[in-house]
Structure formats: structure tokens, C-alpha cells
Amino acid sequence: MPKNKTHSGIAKRVKVTGSGKLMRQQTGLRHRLEVKSSKETRDLSGVVPVNKADVKRVKKMLGR
């Protein structure tokens, strides 16, 4: 049986922590930054867990 391929698009966007949690970057930091407040920019800069509803699908795409 052939090996499954990891979806390269999702592999670039999601990182798996040591405990197995899926972490992603928040949206909204690519353009129109001069309009956004510094507080908003700081708050968006962190990483957040993938939504619970999407975890099963993302794990399948990562081959886990």
C-alpha cells in the first residue's frame, strides 16, 4: 500500500505542539495594518489553537 501524502498547504499553516495540539496563526495581519491599532496588531500576532470543529479534518490532511 502506498504512503499517504501530507497536504503541503496545511503543513505550512499549522504546527503540532509536543502535546499534540494544533496551532495556527491568526488572520488579519497581512494588509491594512496602518488602519489597525497597535493593540489589535499585538493581539493578532499570537498563535491560537485550531477550532475544535476543524481538528479532525486538519489532522487527516496532516496524516495524523
mmCIF file of C-alpha atoms in Angstrom:
data_model
loop_
_atom_site.group_PDB
_atom_site.id
_atom_site.type_symbol
_atom_site.label_atom_id
_atom_site.label_comp_id
_atom_site.label_asym_id
_atom_site.label_seq_id
_atom_site.Cartn_x
_atom_site.Cartn_y
_atom_site.Cartn_z
ATOM 1 C CA MET A 1 0.000 0.000 0.000
ATOM 2 C CA PRO A 2 1.416 3.430 -0.923
ATOM 3 C CA LYS A 3 2.191 6.046 1.692
ATOM 4 C CA ASN A 4 -0.223 8.900 2.294
ATOM 5 C CA LYS A 5 0.990 12.344 1.298
ATOM 6 C CA THR A 6 0.810 15.264 3.707
ATOM 7 C CA HIS A 7 -1.203 18.203 2.372
ATOM 8 C CA SER A 8 1.627 20.692 1.885
ATOM 9 C CA GLY A 9 -0.671 23.733 2.117
ATOM 10 C CA ILE A 10 -1.927 22.835 5.583
ATOM 11 C CA ALA A 11 1.554 21.770 6.723
ATOM 12 C CA LYS A 12 2.766 25.346 6.122
ATOM 13 C CA ARG A 13 -0.101 26.828 8.121
ATOM 14 C CA VAL A 14 -0.442 24.526 11.137
ATOM 15 C CA LYS A 15 2.165 23.378 13.663
ATOM 16 C CA VAL A 16 1.703 20.487 16.093
ATOM 17 C CA THR A 17 2.788 21.045 19.699
ATOM 18 C CA GLY A 18 4.510 18.444 21.841
ATOM 19 C CA SER A 19 1.205 17.536 23.469
ATOM 20 C CA GLY A 20 -0.425 17.111 20.044
ATOM 21 C CA LYS A 21 -2.382 20.374 19.908
ATOM 22 C CA LEU A 22 -2.753 22.031 16.500
ATOM 23 C CA MET A 23 -1.733 25.704 16.497
ATOM 24 C CA ARG A 24 -2.313 28.277 13.755
ATOM 25 C CA GLN A 25 -1.546 31.946 13.139
ATOM 26 C CA GLN A 26 -4.452 34.367 13.462
ATOM 27 C CA THR A 27 -5.853 36.103 10.384
ATOM 28 C CA GLY A 28 -5.852 39.809 9.664
ATOM 29 C CA LEU A 29 -2.146 40.701 9.764
ATOM 30 C CA ARG A 30 -1.307 40.835 6.050
ATOM 31 C CA HIS A 31 -2.563 44.225 4.891
ATOM 32 C CA ARG A 32 -4.266 47.467 6.021
ATOM 33 C CA LEU A 33 -2.003 47.495 9.074
ATOM 34 C CA GLU A 34 -1.839 51.288 9.227
ATOM 35 C CA VAL A 35 -5.599 51.327 9.925
ATOM 36 C CA LYS A 36 -5.395 48.833 12.802
ATOM 37 C CA SER A 37 -4.450 49.926 16.281
ATOM 38 C CA SER A 38 -1.215 48.727 17.881
ATOM 39 C CA LYS A 39 -3.256 46.759 20.426
ATOM 40 C CA GLU A 40 -5.160 44.974 17.659
ATOM 41 C CA THR A 41 -1.906 44.164 15.838
ATOM 42 C CA ARG A 42 -0.347 42.773 19.035
ATOM 43 C CA ASP A 43 -3.421 40.689 19.815
ATOM 44 C CA LEU A 44 -3.441 39.213 16.303
ATOM 45 C CA SER A 45 0.265 38.366 16.357
ATOM 46 C CA GLY A 46 -0.030 35.315 18.619
ATOM 47 C CA VAL A 47 -0.854 31.741 17.710
ATOM 48 C CA VAL A 48 -4.171 30.121 18.624
ATOM 49 C CA PRO A 49 -5.444 26.523 18.631
ATOM 50 C CA VAL A 50 -7.281 25.261 15.565
ATOM 51 C CA ASN A 51 -11.051 25.340 16.055
ATOM 52 C CA LYS A 52 -12.429 22.139 17.598
ATOM 53 C CA ALA A 53 -14.760 21.632 14.630
ATOM 54 C CA ASP A 54 -11.789 21.606 12.216
ATOM 55 C CA VAL A 55 -9.340 19.435 14.190
ATOM 56 C CA LYS A 56 -10.410 16.094 12.698
ATOM 57 C CA ARG A 57 -10.139 17.376 9.112
ATOM 58 C CA VAL A 58 -6.791 19.110 9.686
ATOM 59 C CA LYS A 59 -5.296 16.015 11.354
ATOM 60 C CA LYS A 60 -6.361 13.916 8.376
ATOM 61 C CA MET A 61 -4.699 16.374 5.996
ATOM 62 C CA LEU A 62 -1.512 16.209 8.087
ATOM 63 C CA GLY A 63 -1.590 12.413 8.017
ATOM 64 C CA ARG A 64 -2.018 12.018 11.783
#
